[in-house]
CSV table of C-alpha atoms and ligand atoms in Angstrom, one decimal:
chain,number,residue,atom,x,y,z
B,11,MET,CA,6.9,-17.9,-13.9
B,12,VAL,CA,8.4,-14.9,-15.6
B,13,ILE,CA,11.8,-13.9,-14.2
B,14,GLN,CA,13.3,-10.6,-15.4
B,15,GLU,CA,16.9,-9.5,-14.7
B,16,ASN,CA,18.1,-6.0,-13.6
B,17,VAL,CA,14.7,-4.4,-13.4
B,18,CYS,CA,14.4,-0.7,-12.4
B,19,LEU,CA,12.1,-0.6,-9.3
B,20,ALA,CA,11.5,3.2,-9.6
B,21,ASN,CA,9.1,2.4,-12.5
B,22,LYS,CA,7.2,0.0,-10.3
B,23,THR,CA,6.4,2.6,-7.7
B,24,THR,CA,4.1,5.7,-7.7
B,25,MET,CA,6.9,7.8,-6.2
B,26,LYS,CA,9.2,6.9,-9.1
B,27,ILE,CA,12.2,6.4,-6.8
B,28,GLY,CA,14.1,3.2,-6.4
B,29,GLY,CA,17.2,1.2,-7.4
B,30,ASN,CA,17.5,-2.0,-9.5
B,31,VAL,CA,16.7,-5.5,-8.5
B,32,LYS,CA,18.8,-8.4,-9.9
B,33,LEU,CA,16.0,-10.9,-10.1
B,34,PHE,CA,12.4,-9.8,-10.5
B,35,TYR,CA,10.0,-12.7,-10.1
B,36,VAL,CA,6.5,-12.5,-11.6
B,37,PRO,CA,4.7,-15.7,-10.5
B,38,GLU,CA,1.7,-16.5,-12.6
B,39,THR,CA,-0.1,-18.9,-10.2
B,40,GLU,CA,-0.6,-19.0,-6.4
B,41,ASN,CA,1.6,-22.1,-6.2
B,42,GLU,CA,4.4,-20.4,-8.1
B,43,LEU,CA,4.1,-17.5,-5.7
B,44,ILE,CA,4.2,-19.7,-2.6
B,45,ASP,CA,7.2,-21.7,-3.9
B,46,ILE,CA,9.3,-18.7,-4.6
B,47,ALA,CA,8.4,-16.9,-1.4
B,48,GLN,CA,9.1,-20.0,0.7
B,49,THR,CA,12.4,-20.6,-1.1
B,50,ILE,CA,13.6,-17.0,-0.5
B,51,TYR,CA,12.4,-17.1,3.1
B,52,ASP,CA,14.1,-20.5,3.8
B,53,SER,CA,17.4,-19.3,2.4
B,54,ASN,CA,17.4,-16.4,4.9
B,55,GLU,CA,17.3,-13.8,2.1
B,56,ARG,CA,15.2,-10.7,2.4
B,57,LEU,CA,11.7,-11.3,1.2
B,58,LEU,CA,10.4,-8.3,-0.7
B,59,ILE,CA,6.9,-8.4,-2.1
B,60,LEU,CA,5.7,-5.6,-4.4
B,61,SER,CA,2.1,-4.9,-5.3
B,62,GLY,CA,1.0,-1.5,-6.6
B,63,GLY,CA,4.1,0.2,-5.2
B,64,SER,CA,1.9,3.1,-4.0
B,65,ASN,CA,3.2,3.0,-0.4
B,66,LEU,CA,6.8,2.3,-0.9
B,67,LEU,CA,10.0,4.4,-0.7
B,68,ILE,CA,12.9,2.4,-2.2
B,69,ASN,CA,16.6,3.2,-1.8
B,70,ASP,CA,17.8,4.2,-5.2
B,71,GLU,CA,21.5,3.7,-4.3
B,72,LYS,CA,21.0,0.0,-3.7
B,73,CYS,CA,20.8,-3.0,-5.9
B,74,PHE,CA,18.4,-5.5,-4.4
B,75,GLU,CA,18.8,-9.3,-4.9
B,76,LYS,CA,15.2,-10.5,-5.4
B,77,VAL,CA,11.7,-9.0,-5.5
B,78,ILE,CA,8.4,-10.8,-6.0
B,79,TYR,CA,5.9,-8.8,-8.1
B,80,MET,CA,2.3,-9.7,-7.3
B,81,SER,CA,0.7,-8.6,-10.6
B,82,SER,CA,-0.3,-12.0,-11.9
B,83,ALA,CA,-0.3,-14.7,-9.2
B,84,CYS,CA,-3.7,-14.3,-7.5
B,85,LEU,CA,-6.2,-12.9,-10.0
B,86,GLU,CA,-9.3,-14.9,-8.9
B,87,MET,CA,-12.5,-13.0,-8.1
B,88,LYS,CA,-15.8,-14.7,-7.4
B,89,GLU,CA,-19.2,-14.1,-5.9
B,90,LEU,CA,-20.2,-16.3,-3.0
B,91,ASP,CA,-23.4,-16.5,-1.0
B,92,ASN,CA,-24.8,-13.9,1.5
B,93,ASN,CA,-23.2,-10.8,-0.1
B,94,LYS,CA,-19.8,-12.3,0.1
B,95,PHE,CA,-17.0,-12.3,-2.5
B,96,TYR,CA,-13.6,-13.9,-2.7
B,97,ILE,CA,-11.0,-11.4,-4.1
B,98,GLY,CA,-7.4,-12.4,-5.1
B,99,ALA,CA,-4.6,-10.3,-3.8
B,100,SER,CA,-3.3,-9.4,-7.3
B,101,ASN,CA,-6.4,-7.6,-8.5
B,102,ARG,CA,-6.2,-3.8,-8.8
B,103,ILE,CA,-8.8,-2.1,-6.5
B,104,GLN,CA,-10.5,-0.4,-9.5
B,105,LYS,CA,-11.1,-3.9,-11.0
B,106,VAL,CA,-12.4,-5.2,-7.6
B,107,ILE,CA,-14.8,-2.2,-7.3
B,108,SER,CA,-16.1,-2.7,-10.8
B,109,PHE,CA,-16.6,-6.5,-10.2
B,110,VAL,CA,-18.7,-6.1,-7.0
B,111,ASN,CA,-20.6,-3.0,-8.3
B,112,ALA,CA,-21.6,-4.9,-11.5
B,113,ARG,CA,-23.3,-7.4,-9.1
B,114,ASN,CA,-25.0,-4.6,-7.1
B,115,HIS,CA,-22.6,-4.8,-4.2
B,116,GLY,CA,-19.9,-2.6,-2.8
B,117,GLY,CA,-19.3,-0.1,0.0
B,118,PHE,CA,-15.7,0.8,-0.5
B,119,GLU,CA,-16.0,2.7,-3.8
B,120,SER,CA,-14.1,5.7,-2.4
B,121,LEU,CA,-10.9,3.6,-2.6
B,122,ILE,CA,-11.1,4.1,-6.4
B,123,GLY,CA,-8.3,6.6,-6.4
B,124,LEU,CA,-5.7,4.2,-4.9
B,125,PRO,CA,-3.1,2.9,-7.4
B,126,ALA,CA,-3.0,-0.3,-5.4
B,127,MET,CA,-3.6,-4.0,-5.5
B,128,PHE,CA,-6.0,-5.7,-3.1
B,129,GLY,CA,-3.1,-7.5,-1.2
B,130,GLY,CA,-1.4,-4.1,-0.6
B,131,ILE,CA,-4.7,-2.7,0.6
B,132,ILE,CA,-5.2,-5.5,3.1
B,133,TYR,CA,-1.6,-5.2,4.3
B,134,MET,CA,-1.9,-1.5,4.9
B,135,ASN,CA,-5.6,-1.6,6.1
B,136,ALA,CA,-6.2,1.2,3.6
B,137,GLY,CA,-9.2,3.4,4.0
B,138,ILE,CA,-10.6,6.9,3.8
B,139,GLY,CA,-10.0,9.5,6.5
B,140,GLY,CA,-7.2,9.9,9.0
B,141,LYS,CA,-6.7,8.5,12.5
B,142,GLY,CA,-9.6,9.6,14.6
B,143,ASN,CA,-11.7,10.7,11.7
B,144,SER,CA,-11.7,7.5,9.6
B,145,LEU,CA,-14.8,6.9,7.5
B,146,PHE,CA,-13.9,3.3,6.8
B,147,THR,CA,-11.0,1.0,6.3
B,148,ILE,CA,-10.9,-2.2,4.2
B,149,SER,CA,-11.0,-4.2,7.5
B,150,ASP,CA,-14.7,-3.2,7.9
B,151,PHE,CA,-15.4,-5.4,4.9
B,152,ILE,CA,-13.1,-8.4,5.6
B,153,ASP,CA,-14.4,-11.7,6.8
B,154,SER,CA,-11.1,-13.6,6.5
B,155,VAL,CA,-7.7,-13.4,4.8
B,156,LYS,CA,-6.2,-16.3,2.9
B,157,VAL,CA,-2.5,-16.4,3.5
B,158,TRP,CA,0.6,-18.6,3.1
B,159,ASP,CA,2.2,-19.0,6.5
B,160,LEU,CA,6.0,-18.9,6.0
B,161,TYR,CA,6.8,-20.2,9.5
B,162,GLU,CA,4.3,-23.2,9.4
B,163,LYS,CA,4.6,-23.7,5.7
B,164,LYS,CA,0.9,-24.0,5.2
B,165,LEU,CA,-2.2,-22.3,3.8
B,166,MET,CA,-4.3,-20.5,6.4
B,167,GLU,CA,-7.5,-18.6,6.5
B,168,LEU,CA,-7.1,-15.9,9.2
B,169,PRO,CA,-10.5,-14.6,10.5
B,170,VAL,CA,-10.6,-10.8,10.6
B,171,GLU,CA,-10.3,-10.7,14.4
B,172,HIS,CA,-6.9,-12.4,14.1
B,173,CYS,CA,-5.6,-9.9,11.6
B,174,GLU,CA,-4.8,-7.2,14.2
B,175,PHE,CA,-6.1,-4.4,12.0
B,176,SER,CA,-5.6,-0.9,13.3
B,177,HIS,CA,-5.0,2.5,11.6
B,178,ARG,CA,-3.0,1.6,8.5
B,179,HIS,CA,-1.6,-1.4,10.2
B,180,SER,CA,-2.2,-5.2,10.4
B,181,ILE,CA,-0.6,-8.4,11.5
B,182,PHE,CA,0.9,-8.7,8.0
B,183,HIS,CA,3.6,-6.2,8.9
B,184,ASN,CA,5.3,-9.0,10.8
B,185,GLN,CA,6.4,-10.5,7.5
B,186,ARG,CA,5.2,-14.0,8.4
B,187,TYR,CA,2.5,-14.2,5.8
B,188,VAL,CA,2.1,-13.9,2.1
B,189,ILE,CA,-1.4,-12.5,1.4
B,190,LEU,CA,-3.2,-14.5,-1.3
B,191,GLY,CA,-6.7,-13.0,-1.1
B,192,ALA,CA,-9.6,-12.4,1.1
B,193,THR,CA,-13.3,-13.1,1.6
B,194,ILE,CA,-15.1,-9.9,1.9
B,195,GLN,CA,-18.7,-9.0,3.1
B,196,CYS,CA,-20.1,-6.3,0.9
B,197,LYS,CA,-23.1,-4.0,1.2
B,198,LYS,CA,-25.9,-4.0,-1.3
B,199,ILE,CA,-25.7,-1.0,-3.5
B,200,SER,CA,-27.3,-0.1,-6.8
B,201,CYS,CA,-25.2,0.6,-9.9
B,202,GLU,CA,-26.4,4.2,-10.0
B,203,GLU,CA,-25.5,4.8,-6.4
B,204,SER,CA,-22.0,3.3,-6.7
B,205,LYS,CA,-21.4,5.2,-10.0
B,206,LYS,CA,-22.3,8.5,-8.2
B,207,ILE,CA,-19.8,7.8,-5.3
B,208,LYS,CA,-17.0,6.9,-7.8
B,209,THR,CA,-17.6,9.9,-9.9
B,210,GLU,CA,-17.5,12.2,-6.9
B,211,ARG,CA,-14.4,10.6,-5.5
B,212,ILE,CA,-12.5,10.8,-8.8
B,213,LYS,CA,-13.4,14.5,-9.0
B,214,PHE,CA,-12.2,15.0,-5.4
B,215,CYS,CA,-8.9,13.3,-6.1
B,216,ARG,CA,-8.3,15.3,-9.3
B,217,GLU,CA,-9.0,18.6,-7.5
B,218,LYS,CA,-7.2,18.0,-4.2
B,219,PHE,CA,-4.3,15.6,-4.7
B,220,GLU,CA,-0.9,16.7,-5.8
B,221,TYR,CA,0.6,14.0,-8.0
B,222,GLY,CA,3.7,15.9,-9.2
B,223,ASN,CA,5.9,13.5,-11.1
B,224,GLY,CA,5.4,10.9,-8.5
B,225,CYS,CA,3.9,10.7,-5.0
B,226,PHE,CA,2.7,8.6,-2.1
B,227,GLY,CA,-0.5,9.1,-0.4
B,228,THR,CA,-0.2,10.0,3.2
B,229,CYS,CA,3.4,9.8,4.5
B,230,PHE,CA,2.7,9.6,8.2
B,231,SER,CA,-0.1,7.7,9.8
B,232,VAL,CA,0.3,9.6,13.0
B,233,ALA,CA,1.7,13.2,13.0
B,234,ASN,CA,1.1,16.7,14.3
B,235,TYR,CA,-0.4,18.6,11.4
B,236,LYS,CA,1.0,22.0,12.6
B,237,ILE,CA,4.5,20.6,12.4
B,238,LEU,CA,3.9,19.1,9.0
B,239,LYS,CA,2.4,22.3,7.7
B,240,MET,CA,5.5,24.2,8.9
B,241,VAL,CA,7.7,21.7,7.0
B,242,SER,CA,5.6,21.9,3.9
B,243,SER,CA,5.3,25.7,3.8
B,244,TYR,CA,8.6,27.2,5.0
B,245,ASP,CA,11.3,27.6,2.4
B,246,LYS,CA,14.0,26.6,4.9
B,247,PHE,CA,12.5,23.1,5.2
B,248,ARG,CA,11.5,22.8,1.6
B,249,LYS,CA,15.2,23.2,0.7
B,250,ILE,CA,15.9,20.0,2.7
B,251,GLY,CA,14.5,17.9,-0.2
B,252,LYS,CA,16.4,20.2,-2.6
B,253,GLY,CA,13.0,21.3,-4.1
B,254,ARG,CA,13.1,17.9,-5.9
B,255,VAL,CA,11.0,16.2,-3.2
B,256,THR,CA,8.7,18.3,-1.0
B,257,PHE,CA,5.6,17.9,1.0
B,258,GLY,CA,2.5,19.0,-0.9
B,259,GLU,CA,1.3,22.6,-0.9
B,260,ASN,CA,-2.3,21.6,0.0
B,261,ASN,CA,-1.6,18.1,1.4
B,262,SER,CA,1.1,18.7,4.0
B,263,ASN,CA,1.2,15.0,4.7
B,264,TRP,CA,1.9,14.0,1.1
B,265,LEU,CA,5.4,13.6,-0.2
B,266,VAL,CA,5.7,14.7,-3.8
B,267,ASN,CA,8.6,14.0,-6.3
B,268,HIS,CA,9.0,16.9,-8.7
B,269,GLY,CA,10.9,14.8,-11.2
B,270,SER,CA,14.5,14.3,-10.2
B,271,GLY,CA,13.9,13.5,-6.5
B,272,THR,CA,16.1,10.9,-4.8
B,273,TYR,CA,15.8,8.5,-1.9
B,274,LYS,CA,18.1,10.8,0.1
B,275,ASP,CA,15.9,13.8,-0.5
B,276,ALA,CA,12.8,12.0,0.7
B,277,ILE,CA,14.5,10.4,3.7
B,278,LYS,CA,16.0,13.7,4.8
B,279,LEU,CA,12.5,15.3,4.9
B,280,ILE,CA,11.0,12.3,6.7
B,281,ASN,CA,13.8,12.4,9.3
B,282,THR,CA,13.5,16.2,9.7
B,283,CYS,CA,9.8,15.7,10.5
B,284,LYS,CA,10.6,12.9,13.0
B,285,LEU,CA,13.2,15.1,14.7
B,286,LEU,CA,10.9,18.1,15.0
B,287,HIS,CA,8.2,15.8,16.5
B,288,ARG,CA,10.7,14.5,19.0
B,289,VAL,CA,11.8,18.0,20.0
B,290,CYS,CA,8.1,19.1,20.4
B,291,LYS,CA,7.3,15.8,22.2
B,292,LYS,CA,4.7,14.8,19.7
B,293,ASN,CA,4.0,11.4,18.3
B,294,ILE,CA,4.8,10.5,14.7
B,295,LYS,CA,4.6,7.2,12.8
B,296,CYS,CA,5.7,6.6,9.3
B,297,GLU,CA,3.0,5.1,7.1
B,298,VAL,CA,5.2,4.6,4.1
B,299,ILE,CA,7.1,1.4,4.0
B,300,ILE,CA,10.8,1.9,3.4
B,301,TRP,CA,13.1,-0.5,1.6
B,302,ASP,CA,16.5,0.6,2.7
C,101,FAD,C1,-2.3,8.9,-5.2
C,101,FAD,C2,-2.4,8.0,-4.0
C,101,FAD,C3,-3.5,8.1,-3.2
C,101,FAD,C4,-3.6,7.3,-2.0
C,101,FAD,N1,-4.7,7.4,-1.3
C,101,FAD,C5,-4.8,6.6,-0.2
C,101,FAD,C6,-6.0,6.6,0.6
C,101,FAD,O1,-7.0,7.4,0.3
C,101,FAD,N2,-6.1,5.8,1.7
C,101,FAD,C7,-5.1,4.9,2.0
C,101,FAD,O2,-5.2,4.2,3.0
C,101,FAD,N3,-4.0,4.9,1.3
C,101,FAD,C8,-3.8,5.7,0.2
C,101,FAD,N4,-2.7,5.6,-0.6
C,101,FAD,C9,-1.6,4.7,-0.1
C,101,FAD,C10,-1.5,3.4,-0.8
C,101,FAD,O3,-2.3,3.3,-2.0
C,101,FAD,C11,-2.0,2.3,0.2
C,101,FAD,O4,-1.2,2.2,1.3
C,101,FAD,C12,-2.2,0.9,-0.5
C,101,FAD,O5,-2.8,0.0,0.5
C,101,FAD,C13,-0.8,0.3,-0.9
C,101,FAD,O6,-1.1,-0.8,-1.7
C,101,FAD,P1,-0.1,-1.3,-2.8
C,101,FAD,O7,-0.7,-2.4,-3.6
C,101,FAD,O8,0.4,-0.2,-3.6
C,101,FAD,O9,1.1,-1.9,-1.9
C,101,FAD,P2,2.7,-1.7,-2.0
C,101,FAD,O10,3.0,-0.3,-1.9
C,101,FAD,O11,3.2,-2.4,-3.2
C,101,FAD,O12,3.1,-2.5,-0.7
C,101,FAD,C14,2.9,-2.0,0.6
C,101,FAD,C15,3.3,-3.1,1.6
C,101,FAD,O13,2.5,-4.2,1.5
C,101,FAD,C16,3.3,-5.4,1.3
C,101,FAD,N5,2.5,-6.3,0.5
C,101,FAD,C17,1.9,-6.0,-0.7
C,101,FAD,N6,1.2,-7.0,-1.2
C,101,FAD,C18,1.5,-8.0,-0.3
C,101,FAD,C19,1.1,-9.4,-0.3
C,101,FAD,N7,0.2,-9.9,-1.2
C,101,FAD,N8,1.5,-10.2,0.7
C,101,FAD,C20,2.3,-9.7,1.7
C,101,FAD,N9,2.7,-8.4,1.7
C,101,FAD,C21,2.3,-7.6,0.7
C,101,FAD,C22,4.6,-4.9,0.6
C,101,FAD,O14,5.7,-5.8,0.8
C,101,FAD,C23,4.8,-3.6,1.3
C,101,FAD,O15,5.4,-3.8,2.6
C,101,FAD,C24,-2.5,6.4,-1.7
C,101,FAD,C25,-1.4,6.4,-2.5
C,101,FAD,C26,-1.3,7.2,-3.6
C,101,FAD,C27,0.0,7.1,-4.5
């Protein structure tokens, strides 16, 4: 296992915000991952697992003790019978899509624009479309998820119905499990068809998304769009993030770092949105995971 010291977490997230971590573990096998995760868990330390870092807001005034980076531990991908595949948690979604497409399977090509690993995608139940107008989520393709259970200290295969998937949520938010991979059920799809979907989606992302110098995807999984629009368009609110972090001009639910944005800038904007929702008696739920 590679262990790096004093690693800057900002560089490991798409938002480009975050403090340092004293010990940055990069396990190279499933067993190394399980060992280090269980050791940290047993010593009552905070267990922080980082995959693509595309849904994380990390405090940049903090120095964290330990972080496990998922890049190398679970890289297995294999075709099974009956349109099924086993996909390890460390694989980038682009690699997963290429792998299944090359075997004339797929169905989730539109996830091509996510800078994420498969484990992070399962954890977040990532998908296309918002709450109420969702086109699909990854849970539509999952048969079972292979996890390490930190309570029971054993490997488990959780069937999809036990994963409590809902909009951008899953049982994995309870921090009991380390996701190692999943068995997925794909659709049959020709290479031409999958290529067309990917090309269209990439074009859509390039035209519509505001990447700035760092960004998340959607910040809130539940929110009132009128309120978000107000926060993203009025100068008074834009000043809250000091202009360094703002909501997108076209994507009012996207938080964009314009270069020198800080954790405080982002948190102030998020808290302002929460306050406005409370005042207007509207529901709001943060999609982004915050490491405070
Ligand atoms: C440009 C852009 C576009 C996006 N578009 C979309 C979109 O269209 N649809 C959508 O749903 N989301 C979208 N997102 C958000 C994001 O990509 C997803 O939420 C994705 O699922 C996060 O995966 P990740 O690998 O980056 O996870 P991370 O951000 O690294 O982690 C997210 C959470 O999962 C936990 N975790 C990660 N791996 C494991 C594991 N193996 N075991 C246990 N816990 C784990 C982490 O501890 C953390 O709590 C977008 C983000 C960006 C930046």
